[in-house]
Structures are given as structure tokens and as C-alpha cells.
Short mmCIF file of C-alpha atoms and ligand atoms in Angstrom, two decimals:
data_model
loop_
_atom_site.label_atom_id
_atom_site.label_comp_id
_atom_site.label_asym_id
_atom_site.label_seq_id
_atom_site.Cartn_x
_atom_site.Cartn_y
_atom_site.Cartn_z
CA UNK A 1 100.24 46.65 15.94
CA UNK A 2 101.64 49.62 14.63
CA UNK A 3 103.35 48.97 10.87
CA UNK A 4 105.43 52.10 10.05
CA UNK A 5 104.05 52.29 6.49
CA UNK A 6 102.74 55.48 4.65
CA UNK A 7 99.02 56.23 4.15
CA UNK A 8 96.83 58.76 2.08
CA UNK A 9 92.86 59.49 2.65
CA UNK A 10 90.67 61.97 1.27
CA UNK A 11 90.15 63.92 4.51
CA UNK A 12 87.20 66.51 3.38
CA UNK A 13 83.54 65.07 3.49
CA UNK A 14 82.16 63.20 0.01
CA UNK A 15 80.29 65.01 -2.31
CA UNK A 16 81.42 68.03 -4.21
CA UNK A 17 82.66 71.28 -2.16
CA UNK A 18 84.71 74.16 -2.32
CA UNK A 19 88.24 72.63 -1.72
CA UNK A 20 89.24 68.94 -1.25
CA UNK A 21 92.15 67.75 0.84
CA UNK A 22 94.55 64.77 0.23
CA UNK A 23 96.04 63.64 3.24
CA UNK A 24 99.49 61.72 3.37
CA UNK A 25 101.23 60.52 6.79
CA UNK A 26 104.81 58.81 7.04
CA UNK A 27 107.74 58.39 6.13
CA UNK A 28 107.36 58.38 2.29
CA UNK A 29 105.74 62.16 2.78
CA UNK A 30 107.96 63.83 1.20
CA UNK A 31 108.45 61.24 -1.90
CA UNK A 32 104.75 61.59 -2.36
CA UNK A 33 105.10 65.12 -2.99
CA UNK A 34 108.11 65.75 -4.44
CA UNK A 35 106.75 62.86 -6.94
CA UNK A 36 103.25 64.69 -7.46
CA UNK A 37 103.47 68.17 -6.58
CA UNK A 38 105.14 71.03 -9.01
CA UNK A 39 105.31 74.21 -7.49
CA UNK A 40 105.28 77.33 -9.34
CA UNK A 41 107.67 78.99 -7.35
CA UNK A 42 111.50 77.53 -6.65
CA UNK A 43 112.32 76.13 -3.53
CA UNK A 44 109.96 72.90 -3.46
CA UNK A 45 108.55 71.75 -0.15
CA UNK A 46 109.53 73.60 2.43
CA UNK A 47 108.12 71.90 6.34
CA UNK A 48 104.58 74.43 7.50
CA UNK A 49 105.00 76.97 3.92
CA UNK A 50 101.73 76.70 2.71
CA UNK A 51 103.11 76.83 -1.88
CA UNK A 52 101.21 76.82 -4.86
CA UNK A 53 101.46 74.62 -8.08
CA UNK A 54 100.38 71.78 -9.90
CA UNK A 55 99.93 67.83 -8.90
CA UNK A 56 100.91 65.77 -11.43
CA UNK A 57 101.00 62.37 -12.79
CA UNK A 58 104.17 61.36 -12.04
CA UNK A 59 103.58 58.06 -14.62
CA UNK A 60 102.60 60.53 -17.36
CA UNK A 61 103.11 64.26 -16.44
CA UNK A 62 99.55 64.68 -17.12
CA UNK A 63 98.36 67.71 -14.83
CA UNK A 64 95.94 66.54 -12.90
CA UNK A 65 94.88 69.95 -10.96
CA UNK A 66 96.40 73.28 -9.67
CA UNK A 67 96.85 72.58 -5.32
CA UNK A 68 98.28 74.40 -2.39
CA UNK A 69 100.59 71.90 -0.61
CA UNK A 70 101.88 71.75 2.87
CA UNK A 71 104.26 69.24 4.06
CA UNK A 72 104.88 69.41 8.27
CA UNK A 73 108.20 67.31 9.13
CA UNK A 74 108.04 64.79 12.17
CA UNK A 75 107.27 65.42 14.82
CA UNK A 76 105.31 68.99 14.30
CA UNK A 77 101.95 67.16 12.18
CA UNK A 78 98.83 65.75 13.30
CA UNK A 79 100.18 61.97 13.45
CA UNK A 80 103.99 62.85 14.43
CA UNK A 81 104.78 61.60 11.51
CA UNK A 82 105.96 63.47 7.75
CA UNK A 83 102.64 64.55 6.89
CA UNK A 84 101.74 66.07 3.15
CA UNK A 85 98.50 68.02 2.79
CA UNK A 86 97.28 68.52 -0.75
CA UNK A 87 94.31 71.04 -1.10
CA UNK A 88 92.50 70.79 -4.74
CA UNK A 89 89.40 72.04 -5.75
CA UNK A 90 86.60 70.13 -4.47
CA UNK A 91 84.71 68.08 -6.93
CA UNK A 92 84.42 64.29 -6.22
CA UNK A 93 86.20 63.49 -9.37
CA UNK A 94 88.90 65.38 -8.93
CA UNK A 95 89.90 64.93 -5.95
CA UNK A 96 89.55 60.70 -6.52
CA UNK A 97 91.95 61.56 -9.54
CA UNK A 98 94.74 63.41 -7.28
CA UNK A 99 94.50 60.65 -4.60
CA UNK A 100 94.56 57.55 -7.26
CA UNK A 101 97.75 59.32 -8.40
CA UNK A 102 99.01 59.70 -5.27
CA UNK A 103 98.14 56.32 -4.02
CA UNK A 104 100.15 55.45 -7.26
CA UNK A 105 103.70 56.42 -5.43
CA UNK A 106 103.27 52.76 -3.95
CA UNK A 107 101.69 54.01 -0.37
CA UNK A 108 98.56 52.21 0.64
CA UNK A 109 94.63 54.09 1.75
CA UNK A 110 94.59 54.84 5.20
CA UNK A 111 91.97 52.84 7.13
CA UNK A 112 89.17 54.38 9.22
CA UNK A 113 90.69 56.68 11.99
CA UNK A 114 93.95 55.42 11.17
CA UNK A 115 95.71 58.97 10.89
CA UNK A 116 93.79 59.69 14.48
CA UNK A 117 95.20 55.92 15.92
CA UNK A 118 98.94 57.14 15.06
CA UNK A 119 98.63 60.55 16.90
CA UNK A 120 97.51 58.19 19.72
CA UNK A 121 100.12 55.53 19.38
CA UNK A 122 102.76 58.10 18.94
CA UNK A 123 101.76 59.70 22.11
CA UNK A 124 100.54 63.01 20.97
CA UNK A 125 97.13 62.18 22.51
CA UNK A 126 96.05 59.81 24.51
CA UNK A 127 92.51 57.58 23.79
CA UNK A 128 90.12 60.14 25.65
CA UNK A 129 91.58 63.06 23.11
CA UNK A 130 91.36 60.39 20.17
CA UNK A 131 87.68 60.09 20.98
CA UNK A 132 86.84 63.56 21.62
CA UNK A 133 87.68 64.17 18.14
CA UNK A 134 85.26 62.03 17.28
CA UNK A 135 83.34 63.58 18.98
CA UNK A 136 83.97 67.30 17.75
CA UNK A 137 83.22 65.71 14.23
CA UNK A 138 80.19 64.00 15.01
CA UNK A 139 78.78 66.90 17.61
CA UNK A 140 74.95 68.12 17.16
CA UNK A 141 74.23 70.75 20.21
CA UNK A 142 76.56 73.04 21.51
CA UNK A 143 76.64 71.34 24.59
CA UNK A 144 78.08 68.23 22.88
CA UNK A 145 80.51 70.30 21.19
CA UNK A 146 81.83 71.77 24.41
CA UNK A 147 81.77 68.96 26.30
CA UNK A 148 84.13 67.25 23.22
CA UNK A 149 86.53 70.03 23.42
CA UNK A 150 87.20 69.70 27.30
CA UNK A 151 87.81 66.27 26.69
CA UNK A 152 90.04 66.91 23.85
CA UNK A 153 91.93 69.60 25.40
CA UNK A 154 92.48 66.87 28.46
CA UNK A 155 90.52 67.82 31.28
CA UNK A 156 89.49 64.18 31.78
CA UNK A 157 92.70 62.79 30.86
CA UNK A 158 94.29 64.63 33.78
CA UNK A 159 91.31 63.15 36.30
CA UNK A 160 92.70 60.34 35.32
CA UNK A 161 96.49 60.88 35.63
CA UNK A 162 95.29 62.14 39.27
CA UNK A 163 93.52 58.80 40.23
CA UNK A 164 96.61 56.70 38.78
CA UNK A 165 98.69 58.42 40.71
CA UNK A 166 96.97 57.18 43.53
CA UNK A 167 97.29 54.05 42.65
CA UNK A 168 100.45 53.43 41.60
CA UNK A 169 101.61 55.34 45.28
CA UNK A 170 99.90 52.64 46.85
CA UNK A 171 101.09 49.62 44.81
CA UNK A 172 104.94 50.66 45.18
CA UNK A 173 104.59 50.80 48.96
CA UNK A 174 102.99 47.49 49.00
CA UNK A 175 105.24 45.75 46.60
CA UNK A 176 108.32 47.16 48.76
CA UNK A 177 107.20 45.06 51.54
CA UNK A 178 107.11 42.27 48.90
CA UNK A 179 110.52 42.44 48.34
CA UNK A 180 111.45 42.81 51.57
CA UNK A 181 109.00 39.72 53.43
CA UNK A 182 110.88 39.75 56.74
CA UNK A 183 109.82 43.44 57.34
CA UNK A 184 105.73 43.74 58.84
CA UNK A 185 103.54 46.19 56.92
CA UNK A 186 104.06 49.39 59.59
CA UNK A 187 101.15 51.63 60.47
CA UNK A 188 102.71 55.01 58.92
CA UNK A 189 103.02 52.91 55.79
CA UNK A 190 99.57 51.72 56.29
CA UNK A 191 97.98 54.33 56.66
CA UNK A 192 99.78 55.77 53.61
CA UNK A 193 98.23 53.70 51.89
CA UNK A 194 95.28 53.20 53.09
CA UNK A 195 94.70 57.25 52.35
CA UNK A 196 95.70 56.87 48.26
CA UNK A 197 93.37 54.45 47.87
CA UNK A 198 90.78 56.36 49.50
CA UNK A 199 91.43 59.93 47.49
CA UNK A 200 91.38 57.28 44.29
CA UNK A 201 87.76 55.84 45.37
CA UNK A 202 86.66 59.32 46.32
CA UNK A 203 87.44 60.20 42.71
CA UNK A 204 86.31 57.89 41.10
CA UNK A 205 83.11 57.99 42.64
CA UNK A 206 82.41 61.72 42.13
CA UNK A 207 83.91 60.87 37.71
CA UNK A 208 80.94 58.08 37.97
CA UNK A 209 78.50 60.72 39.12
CA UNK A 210 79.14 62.87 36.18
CA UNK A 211 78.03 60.24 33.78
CA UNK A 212 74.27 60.86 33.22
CA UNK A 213 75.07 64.92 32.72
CA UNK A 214 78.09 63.67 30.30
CA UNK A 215 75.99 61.01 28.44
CA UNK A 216 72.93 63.91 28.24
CA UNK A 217 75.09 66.45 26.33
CA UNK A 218 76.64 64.10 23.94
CA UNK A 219 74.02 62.61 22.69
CA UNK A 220 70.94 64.86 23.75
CA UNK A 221 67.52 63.62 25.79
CA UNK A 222 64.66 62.50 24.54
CA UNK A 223 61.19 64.44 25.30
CA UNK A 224 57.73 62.82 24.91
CA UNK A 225 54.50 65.36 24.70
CA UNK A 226 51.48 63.42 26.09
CA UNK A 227 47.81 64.63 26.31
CA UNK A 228 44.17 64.06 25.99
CA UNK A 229 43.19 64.86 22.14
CA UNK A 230 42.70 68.91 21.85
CA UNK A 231 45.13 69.74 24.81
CA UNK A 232 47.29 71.28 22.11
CA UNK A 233 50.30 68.92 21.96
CA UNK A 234 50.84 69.26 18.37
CA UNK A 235 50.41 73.28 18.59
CA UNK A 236 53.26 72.56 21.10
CA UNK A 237 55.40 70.49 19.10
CA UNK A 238 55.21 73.28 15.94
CA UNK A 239 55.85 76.47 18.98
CA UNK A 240 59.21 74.71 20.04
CA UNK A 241 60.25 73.83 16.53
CA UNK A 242 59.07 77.18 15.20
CA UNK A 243 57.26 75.23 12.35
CA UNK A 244 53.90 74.04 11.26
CA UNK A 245 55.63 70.40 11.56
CA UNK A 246 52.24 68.92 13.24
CA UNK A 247 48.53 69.41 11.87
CA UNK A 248 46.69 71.43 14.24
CA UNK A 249 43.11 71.40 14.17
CA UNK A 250 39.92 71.53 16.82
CA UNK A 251 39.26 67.78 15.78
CA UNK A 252 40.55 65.55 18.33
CA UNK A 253 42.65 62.45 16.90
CA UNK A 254 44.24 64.62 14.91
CA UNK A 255 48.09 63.04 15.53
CA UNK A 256 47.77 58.94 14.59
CA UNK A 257 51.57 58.47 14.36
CA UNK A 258 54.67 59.51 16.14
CA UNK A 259 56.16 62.32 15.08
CA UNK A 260 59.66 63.31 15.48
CA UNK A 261 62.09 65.95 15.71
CA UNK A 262 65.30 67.35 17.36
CA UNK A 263 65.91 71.11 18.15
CA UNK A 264 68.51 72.29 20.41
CA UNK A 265 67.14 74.49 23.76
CA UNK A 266 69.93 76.57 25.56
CA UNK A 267 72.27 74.24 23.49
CA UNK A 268 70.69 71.14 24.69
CA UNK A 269 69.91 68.12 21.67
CA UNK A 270 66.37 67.72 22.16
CA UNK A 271 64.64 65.20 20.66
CA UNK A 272 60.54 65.72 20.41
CA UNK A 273 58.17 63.04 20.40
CA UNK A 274 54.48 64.33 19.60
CA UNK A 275 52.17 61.18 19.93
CA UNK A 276 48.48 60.71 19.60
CA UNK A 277 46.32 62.00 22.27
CA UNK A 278 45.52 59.38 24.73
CA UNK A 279 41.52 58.68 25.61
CA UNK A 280 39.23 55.97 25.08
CA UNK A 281 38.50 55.21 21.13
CA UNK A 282 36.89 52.51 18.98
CA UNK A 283 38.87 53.92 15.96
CA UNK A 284 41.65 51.13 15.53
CA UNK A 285 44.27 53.53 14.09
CA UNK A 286 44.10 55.42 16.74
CA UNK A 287 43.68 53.10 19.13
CA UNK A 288 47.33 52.37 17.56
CA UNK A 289 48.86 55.22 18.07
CA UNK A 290 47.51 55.43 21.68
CA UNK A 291 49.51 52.40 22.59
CA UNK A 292 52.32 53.07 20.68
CA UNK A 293 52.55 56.27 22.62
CA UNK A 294 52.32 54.61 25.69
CA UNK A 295 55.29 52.31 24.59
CA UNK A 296 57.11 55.29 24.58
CA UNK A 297 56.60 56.35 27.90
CA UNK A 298 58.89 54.10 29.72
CA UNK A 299 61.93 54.91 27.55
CA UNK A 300 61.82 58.93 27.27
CA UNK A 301 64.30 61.14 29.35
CA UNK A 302 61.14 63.24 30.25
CA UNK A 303 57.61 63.63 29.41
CA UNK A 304 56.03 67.01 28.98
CA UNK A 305 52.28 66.19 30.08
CA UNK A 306 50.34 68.78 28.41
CA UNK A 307 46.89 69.67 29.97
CA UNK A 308 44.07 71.78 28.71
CA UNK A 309 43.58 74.29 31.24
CA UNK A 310 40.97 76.08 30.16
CA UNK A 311 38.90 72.94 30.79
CA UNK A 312 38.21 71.03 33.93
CA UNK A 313 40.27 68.30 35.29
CA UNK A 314 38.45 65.25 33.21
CA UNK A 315 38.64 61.30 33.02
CA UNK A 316 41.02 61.70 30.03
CA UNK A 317 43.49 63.96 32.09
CA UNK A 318 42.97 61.10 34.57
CA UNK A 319 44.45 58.41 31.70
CA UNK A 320 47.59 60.03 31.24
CA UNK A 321 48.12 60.42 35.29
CA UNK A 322 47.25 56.79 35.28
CA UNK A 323 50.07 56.43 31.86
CA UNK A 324 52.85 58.52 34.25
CA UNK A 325 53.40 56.82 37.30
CA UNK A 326 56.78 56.53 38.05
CA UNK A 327 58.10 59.25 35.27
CA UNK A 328 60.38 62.16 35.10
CA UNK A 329 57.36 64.37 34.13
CA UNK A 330 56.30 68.46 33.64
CA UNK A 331 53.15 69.18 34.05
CA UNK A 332 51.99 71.91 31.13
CA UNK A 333 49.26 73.89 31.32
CA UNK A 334 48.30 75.21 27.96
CA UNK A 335 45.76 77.28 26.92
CA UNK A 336 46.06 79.99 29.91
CA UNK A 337 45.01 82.62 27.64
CA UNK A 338 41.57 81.26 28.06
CA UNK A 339 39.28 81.16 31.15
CA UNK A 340 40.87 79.07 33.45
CA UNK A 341 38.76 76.51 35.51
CA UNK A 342 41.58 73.28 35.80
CA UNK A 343 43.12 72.20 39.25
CA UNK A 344 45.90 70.03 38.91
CA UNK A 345 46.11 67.33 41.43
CA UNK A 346 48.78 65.45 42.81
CA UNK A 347 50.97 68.64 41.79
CA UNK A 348 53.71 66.39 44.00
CA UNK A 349 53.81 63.98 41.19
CA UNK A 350 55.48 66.28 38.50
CA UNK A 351 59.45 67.66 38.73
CA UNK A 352 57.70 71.04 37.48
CA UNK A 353 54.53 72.58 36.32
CA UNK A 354 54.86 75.48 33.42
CA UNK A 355 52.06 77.50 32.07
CA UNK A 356 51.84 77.99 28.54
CA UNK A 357 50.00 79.35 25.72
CA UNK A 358 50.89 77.25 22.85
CA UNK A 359 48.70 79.28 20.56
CA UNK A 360 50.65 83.05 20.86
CA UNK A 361 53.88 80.81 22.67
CA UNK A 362 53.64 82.35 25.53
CA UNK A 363 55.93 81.03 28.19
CA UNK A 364 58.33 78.78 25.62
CA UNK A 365 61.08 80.27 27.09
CA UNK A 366 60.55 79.33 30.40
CA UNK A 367 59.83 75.62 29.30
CA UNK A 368 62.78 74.90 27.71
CA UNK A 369 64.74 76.89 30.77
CA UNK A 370 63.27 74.09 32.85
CA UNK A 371 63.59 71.66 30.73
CA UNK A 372 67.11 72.34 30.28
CA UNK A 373 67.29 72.64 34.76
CA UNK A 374 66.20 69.36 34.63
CA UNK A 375 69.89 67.62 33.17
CA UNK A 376 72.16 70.07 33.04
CA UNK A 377 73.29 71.40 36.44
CA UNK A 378 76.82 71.07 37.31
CA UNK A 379 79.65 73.43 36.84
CA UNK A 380 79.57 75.47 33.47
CA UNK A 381 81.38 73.49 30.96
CA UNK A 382 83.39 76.11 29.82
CA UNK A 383 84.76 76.58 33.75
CA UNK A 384 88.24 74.87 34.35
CA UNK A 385 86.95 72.49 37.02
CA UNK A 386 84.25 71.14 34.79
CA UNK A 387 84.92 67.26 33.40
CA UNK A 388 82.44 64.64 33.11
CA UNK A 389 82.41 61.64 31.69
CA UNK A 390 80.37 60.83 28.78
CA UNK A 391 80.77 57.35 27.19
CA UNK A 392 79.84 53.85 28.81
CA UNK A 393 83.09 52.58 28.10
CA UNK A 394 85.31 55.10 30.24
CA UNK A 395 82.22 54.20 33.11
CA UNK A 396 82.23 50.65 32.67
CA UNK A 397 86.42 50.66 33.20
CA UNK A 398 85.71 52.77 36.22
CA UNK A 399 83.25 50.87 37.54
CA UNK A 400 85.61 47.93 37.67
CA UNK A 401 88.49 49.08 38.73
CA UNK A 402 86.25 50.72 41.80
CA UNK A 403 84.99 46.87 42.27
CA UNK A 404 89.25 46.46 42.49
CA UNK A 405 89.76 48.53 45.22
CA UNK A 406 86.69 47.47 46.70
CA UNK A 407 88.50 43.94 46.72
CA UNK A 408 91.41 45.65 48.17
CA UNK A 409 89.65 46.55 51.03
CA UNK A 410 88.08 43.45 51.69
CA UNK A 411 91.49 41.70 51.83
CA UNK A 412 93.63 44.42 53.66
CA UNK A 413 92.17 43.07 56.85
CA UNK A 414 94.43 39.40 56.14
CA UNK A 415 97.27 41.80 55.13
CA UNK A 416 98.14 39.29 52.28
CA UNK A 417 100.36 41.63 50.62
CA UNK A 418 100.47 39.45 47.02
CA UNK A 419 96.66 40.02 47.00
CA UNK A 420 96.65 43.34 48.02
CA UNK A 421 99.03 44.01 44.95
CA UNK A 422 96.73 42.13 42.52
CA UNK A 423 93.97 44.28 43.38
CA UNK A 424 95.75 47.54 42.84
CA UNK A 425 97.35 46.31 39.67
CA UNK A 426 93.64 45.63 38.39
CA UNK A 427 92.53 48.98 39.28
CA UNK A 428 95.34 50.37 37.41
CA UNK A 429 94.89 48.15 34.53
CA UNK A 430 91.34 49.30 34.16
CA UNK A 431 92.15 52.89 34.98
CA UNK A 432 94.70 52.98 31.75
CA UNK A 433 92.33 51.28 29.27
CA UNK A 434 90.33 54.79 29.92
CA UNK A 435 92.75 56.77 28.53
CA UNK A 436 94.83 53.72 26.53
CA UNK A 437 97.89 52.92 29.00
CA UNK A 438 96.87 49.48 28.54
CA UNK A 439 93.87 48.85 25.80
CA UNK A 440 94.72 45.81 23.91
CA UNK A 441 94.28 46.47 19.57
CA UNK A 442 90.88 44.46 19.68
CA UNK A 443 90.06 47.63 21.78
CA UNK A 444 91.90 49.95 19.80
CA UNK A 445 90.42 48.57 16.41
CA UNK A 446 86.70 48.90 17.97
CA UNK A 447 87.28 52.38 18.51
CA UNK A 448 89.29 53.74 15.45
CA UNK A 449 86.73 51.54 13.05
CA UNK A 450 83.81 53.93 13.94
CA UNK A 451 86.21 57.15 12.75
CA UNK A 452 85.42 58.17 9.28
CA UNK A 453 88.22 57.33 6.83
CA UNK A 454 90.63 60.81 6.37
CA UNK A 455 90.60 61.40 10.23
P1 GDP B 501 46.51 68.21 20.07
O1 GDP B 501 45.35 67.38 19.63
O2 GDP B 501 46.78 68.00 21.53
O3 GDP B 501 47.72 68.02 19.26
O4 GDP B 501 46.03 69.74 19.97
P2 GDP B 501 46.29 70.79 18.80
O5 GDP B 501 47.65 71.36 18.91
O6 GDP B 501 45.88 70.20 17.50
O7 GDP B 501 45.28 71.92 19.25
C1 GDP B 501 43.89 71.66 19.39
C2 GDP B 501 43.15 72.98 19.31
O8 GDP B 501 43.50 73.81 20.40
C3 GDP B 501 43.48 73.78 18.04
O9 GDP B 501 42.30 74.38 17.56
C4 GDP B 501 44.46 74.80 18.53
O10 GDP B 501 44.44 75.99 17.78
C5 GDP B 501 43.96 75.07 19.94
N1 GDP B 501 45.03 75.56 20.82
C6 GDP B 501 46.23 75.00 21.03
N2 GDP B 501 46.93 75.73 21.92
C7 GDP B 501 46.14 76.76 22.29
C8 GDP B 501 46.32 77.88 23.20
O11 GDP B 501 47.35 78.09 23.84
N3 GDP B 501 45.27 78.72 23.32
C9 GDP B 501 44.10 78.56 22.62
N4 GDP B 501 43.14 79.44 22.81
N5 GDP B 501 43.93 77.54 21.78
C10 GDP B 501 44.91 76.65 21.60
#
């Protein structure tokens, strides 16, 4: 439910920084600031002037700092609502102090996203842009970023529009022959029909597609380095980090525990697992980190398999084969600056084989190029055409209202027009919680509760 009240949040980060803003949205804006802001110049608040001056207590005239204000008139602000912007200097303290003062006008703190929930329900975005900047905020890689600001801009939104469009074609020619029972369901109409729903499914499949590349840069993949003890994992690990993060030595065992990092490669979140090299051992703590490597296996995005090449092919190379089956792997072949005497079998096995030399980092480049081959290959993100989806609960609504018109097709062969209807009104309905045509407030307060408090 949407209570017209008036709000404030701090809407800069904690902590101490160079400026802090005050954020104020409805329709006691301008009391706020009238009540708290004295500017040095005549002419008060004037709607998108940036002024200088002084906030104020209003209870005691106490000045509390010196602050440029902005107030933007309804609709031209952020919420569509009278917004006031106060921007003080940027200690913690301070900026508490100017927004317990204005908090004491009788307006109440903003909750969590709440400034973000009334730009959505005053239609200035719809939920895909309200979660894009999320997003933005929360982005890590480049690719994440991008990705957000497609979204925000509306590239997926408009998908969307496209598919409901569809829809809703299809429903009014069925419900006209609802209201009109004595006429039969002709074969122009029909077949009218018949071809919306098919350009919606034909969409919708090929948004669904676009998941896994969506989900991979928002939140990044996760890459596991596995090898026999010595095959230079760790040397690996500090090359692509371009730190002496692991211990590298010439005693194998070296690595007990996982170690973790994330780097970004071609603006890809990567997130590097080094684990303990995997071969027979009576030590128990590294017979520990053996299987929790192993563990690990199963739930990376990839695994970079790193072989010794300078050596032959050996029982412990033979382990980690064993370790692999069934994984997105790359075979590496370090040390190539050495003699070379190691034959990989099974090359079949591996999505690519790279040859480094971890040691001078010779070919790093080309690893995380293929690395990078193996997620990302659609369009360009910054081309017009590119959208993809990127969070399970825009798939999951797809994915049922494709299990709708699924249902639709099933019963068109009975022609039972009421059913028909019920099916394309369920694909609808789960089409618009996407982008928030019809998401209920439990789903609405799910989403804005995991905004930080100011946005
Ligand atoms: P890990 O046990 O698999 O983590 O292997 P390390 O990274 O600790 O390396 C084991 C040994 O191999 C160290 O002495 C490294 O200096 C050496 N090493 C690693 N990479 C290379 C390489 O590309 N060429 C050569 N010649 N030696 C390497």
C-alpha cells in the first residue's frame, strides 16, 4: 500500500566522506526546507537551482551546518514526488545531526528502498528498472555494471511489453467470442491467434535462453585450479591476481586450505579457488584439503586443470582426470618454458587446452580470453539488440507463464473458450509480475527490503 506521507534518509554511504546528502520525498518537501534551510542569497527554494546557506534548527535556530540545497517539484524528481536534497559535509555526526533535525519537521525515516518503491509505484519505472538500480549500486565487474544499465535504461522491460502484447491480442479475440457464444471460433480468427501465442512462446523461449549469460555477469563465475602438488597452481593463482597471494615453493603440499579470490578478466567477476594439490598422502591435513578440494569440484562454473608439462603424464595427473569427469574443464599446461615430454590424453575431455608459463606468465592473456569465451558469447552488451535476463525471479515468472500457454495449447484442441481465456490470463499475470503490472506488496516488500536505506 502506498501511504502518501513524507520521508527523509541519509542517501550517501556510512562512514565519514567528502559530502553527505539528506534526502526528503513528498509532499511536506518544501516545509522541510523552508523550516531547515537558510539561504544566503534571497529568493529561497527555487524547483532544480542548486543555493547555498545554512540548515538550521528550526526548534532552536542553532546552525547546524553550511549545505547546498535543491528542491525538484513533482513530477520532475527521482520519486515524482516534491523532493529536497540537502548536501552537508560528510562526517557521520553531522550529517545524523542535519537529518535528526530534519526528521524533527514531523516526517518519518524512509524505509529500505522506499524512495526507489515510489518511483516504481508512481510509474516512473517499472520493477525491472527498480532492480537494475540495485543492481548499478551493488555491481562488481564491468560486465555486471553494463548489463544493470541495459536493464535500467529498459531494454528488458520492452521484451516484455512485446510478449504482453501478444498476449493480450490473443485474449481479446478469445473473450469476444465469449461475449458473443452463438458465434463459432472462425479459422482467420484462429489462426490469429494461434500466431500471437506462438511469437509470445518464441520469445519467451529465446529471454529463457539468455539466463545463464545474464546470471554469469551479475554475479560473476566461479573458477577452481586443480593439480598434482608442484604443477604450479599456486604460481597460477598469484600470475592472474598479479600478487604473491599463494606460497610458492618446490615442496609439494604446499597449499592445505582453500584459498580465495575474485579479479575481474575482460570485465568478467572471477572468483579463484586455489586448492591443495591432489595425490595420495598419509599427512591428515592434507589429506583434508584434498577432499575438501574435491568437494569443490562439483559446484565450480569451471575448473582450470593445471598440468606439469615439463613432466610425463603420471598416476597423479591420472587422479585429477579421475576427479573431472563430467566437468566444464581447461586443460593447462604450465611450465612450457621447460623441456617438454607430457601428452595429454583424452584431449576430447576438456572445452580447451592453454599453454602457460606460470613462472614469466606467459600466455595469461590468452587464458583469461578463453576463459572469458567460455560464458560470455552473445551480442555485445553495449549493442541495442542485447537483453538478457539475469535474476531467477524474472525466469521463474517466465517459466510459468510458458507452462500457461503450454496449457493453452493443450486445450485449444476442445475449443473451450473459458479455458482458453484462463490460460492466457495466467500467462499475462505472470508476464506483469516481471516487470510489476501485477506483483502483490508481499512481492514488492521482498524486493525493496534488500535496497539499502537512502535509495
Ligand atoms: P603448486 O604446488 O601446484 O601450487 O605449485 P607452485 O605454484 O607452488 O609451484 C611449484 C614449483 O614450480 C615452484 O618452484 C615454482 O617456482 C615452479 N613453477 C611454477 N610455474 C612454473 C613455470 O611456468 N615454469 C617453471 N620453470 N617453474 C614453475
Amino acid at each position: 500500500m502506498y501511504i502518501r506521507d513524507t520521508i527523509a534518509a541519509v542517501s550517501t554511504p556510512p562512514g565519514n566522506g567528502g559530502i553527505g546528502i539528506i534526502r526528503v520525498s513528498g509532499e511536506q518537501a518544501a516545509m522541510v526546507g523552508n523550516a531547515v534551510f537558510r539561504p544566503v542569497y534571497d529568493g529561497g527554494l527555487v524547483s532544480h537551482r542548486f543555493s547555498f546557506g545554512a540548515i538550521v534548527d528550526p526548534a532552536s535556530g542553532e546552525k547546524v551546518d553550511e549545505a547546498m540545497a535543491v528542491y525538484m517539484r513533482s513530477p520532475r524528481s527521482y520519486t515524482r514526488e516534491d523532493v529536497l536534497e540537502l548536501h552537508c559535509h560528510g562526517g557521520w555526526l553531522v550529517v545524523e545531526r542535519v537529518l535528526a533535525v530534519v526528521l524533527s519537521c514531523g516526517i518519518r525515516l524512509a524505509d529500505p528502498g522506499e524512495f526507489t518503491r515510489r518511483a516504481f509505484l508512481n510509474g516512473r519505472i517499472d520493477l525491472v528498472q527498480a532492480e537494475a538500480v540495485m543492481d548499478i549500486i551493488a555491481s562488481k565487474s564491468d560486465s555486471a555494471l553494463q548489463l544493470a544499465q541495459k536493464q535500467r535504461e529498459g531494454a528488458l522491460s520492452a521484451r516484455i511489453d512485446v510478449v504482453r502484447g501478444f498476449m493480450l491480442r490473443a485474449l481479446a479475440l478469445v473473450e469476444a467470442y465469449i461475449d458473443f457464444p452463438d458465434d463459432d471460433l472462425g479459422e482467420t480468427d484462429l489462426s490469429a491467434i494461434l500466431a500471437s501465442v506462438s511469437e509470445a512462446q518464441e520469445m519467451i523461449s529465446s529471454l529463457l535462453l539468455t539466463f545463464e549469460e545474464g546470471r554469469i555477469m551479475r554475479d560473476g563465475i566461479s573458477v577452481l585450479i586443480v593439480g598434482k602438488p608442484n604443477a604450479g597452481k599456486s604460481s597460477l593463482l598469484n600470475r592472474l591476481l598479479n600478487e604473491n597471494r599463494a606460497i610458492v615453493t618446490h615442496i609439494p603440499g604446499t597449499t592445505r586450505d582453500i584459498i580465495e579470490e575474485t579479479v575481474t578478466f575482460d570485465g568478467l567477476a572471477v572468483r579463484l579457488l586455489d586448492t591443495a594439490g591432489i595425490r595420495h598422502t598419509d599427512d591428515l591435513v592434507e589429506q583434508e584439503g584434498i577432499s575438501r578440494a574435491l568437494a569443490k569440484i562439483p559446484q565450480a562454473d569451471l575448473v582450470l586443470a593445471v598440468f606439469d608439462a615439463s613432466r610425463e603424464f603420471g598416476q597423479e595427473d591420472q587422479l585429477i582426470f579421475d576427479a573431472l569427469a563430467g566437468c566444464k574443464t581447461i586443460a593447462v599446461l604450465n611450465k612450457t618454458d621447460l623441456q617438454q615430454c607430457f601428452v595429454l590424453p583424452d584431449e576430447a575431455r576438456f572445452v580447451d587446452i592453454v599453454r602457460i608459463a606460470a613462472l614469466s606468465g606467459d600466455g595469461m592473456d590468452i587464458l583469461k580470453h578463453t576463459v572469458c569465451r567460455q560464458f560470455l558469447h552473445s551480442v555485445a552488451p553495449d549493442s541495442r539488440e542485447f537483453v538478457a535476463l539475469s535474476r531467477a525471479r524474472h525466469r521463474d515468472a517466465l517459466v510459468t507463464a510458458q507452462q500457461h500457454l503450454q496449457q493453452f495449447s493443450c486445450n485449444l484442441k476442445d475449443r473451450n473458450l473459458e479455458l482458453l481465456a484462463l490460460d492466457l490470463r495466467g500467462a499475462l499475470q505472470s508476464v506483469g509480475a516481471v516487470t510489476g503490472q501485477t506483483a502483490t506488496d508481499d512481492v514488492l516488500d521482498l524486493i525493496f527490503s534488500s535496497f539499502c536505506i537512502g535509495k
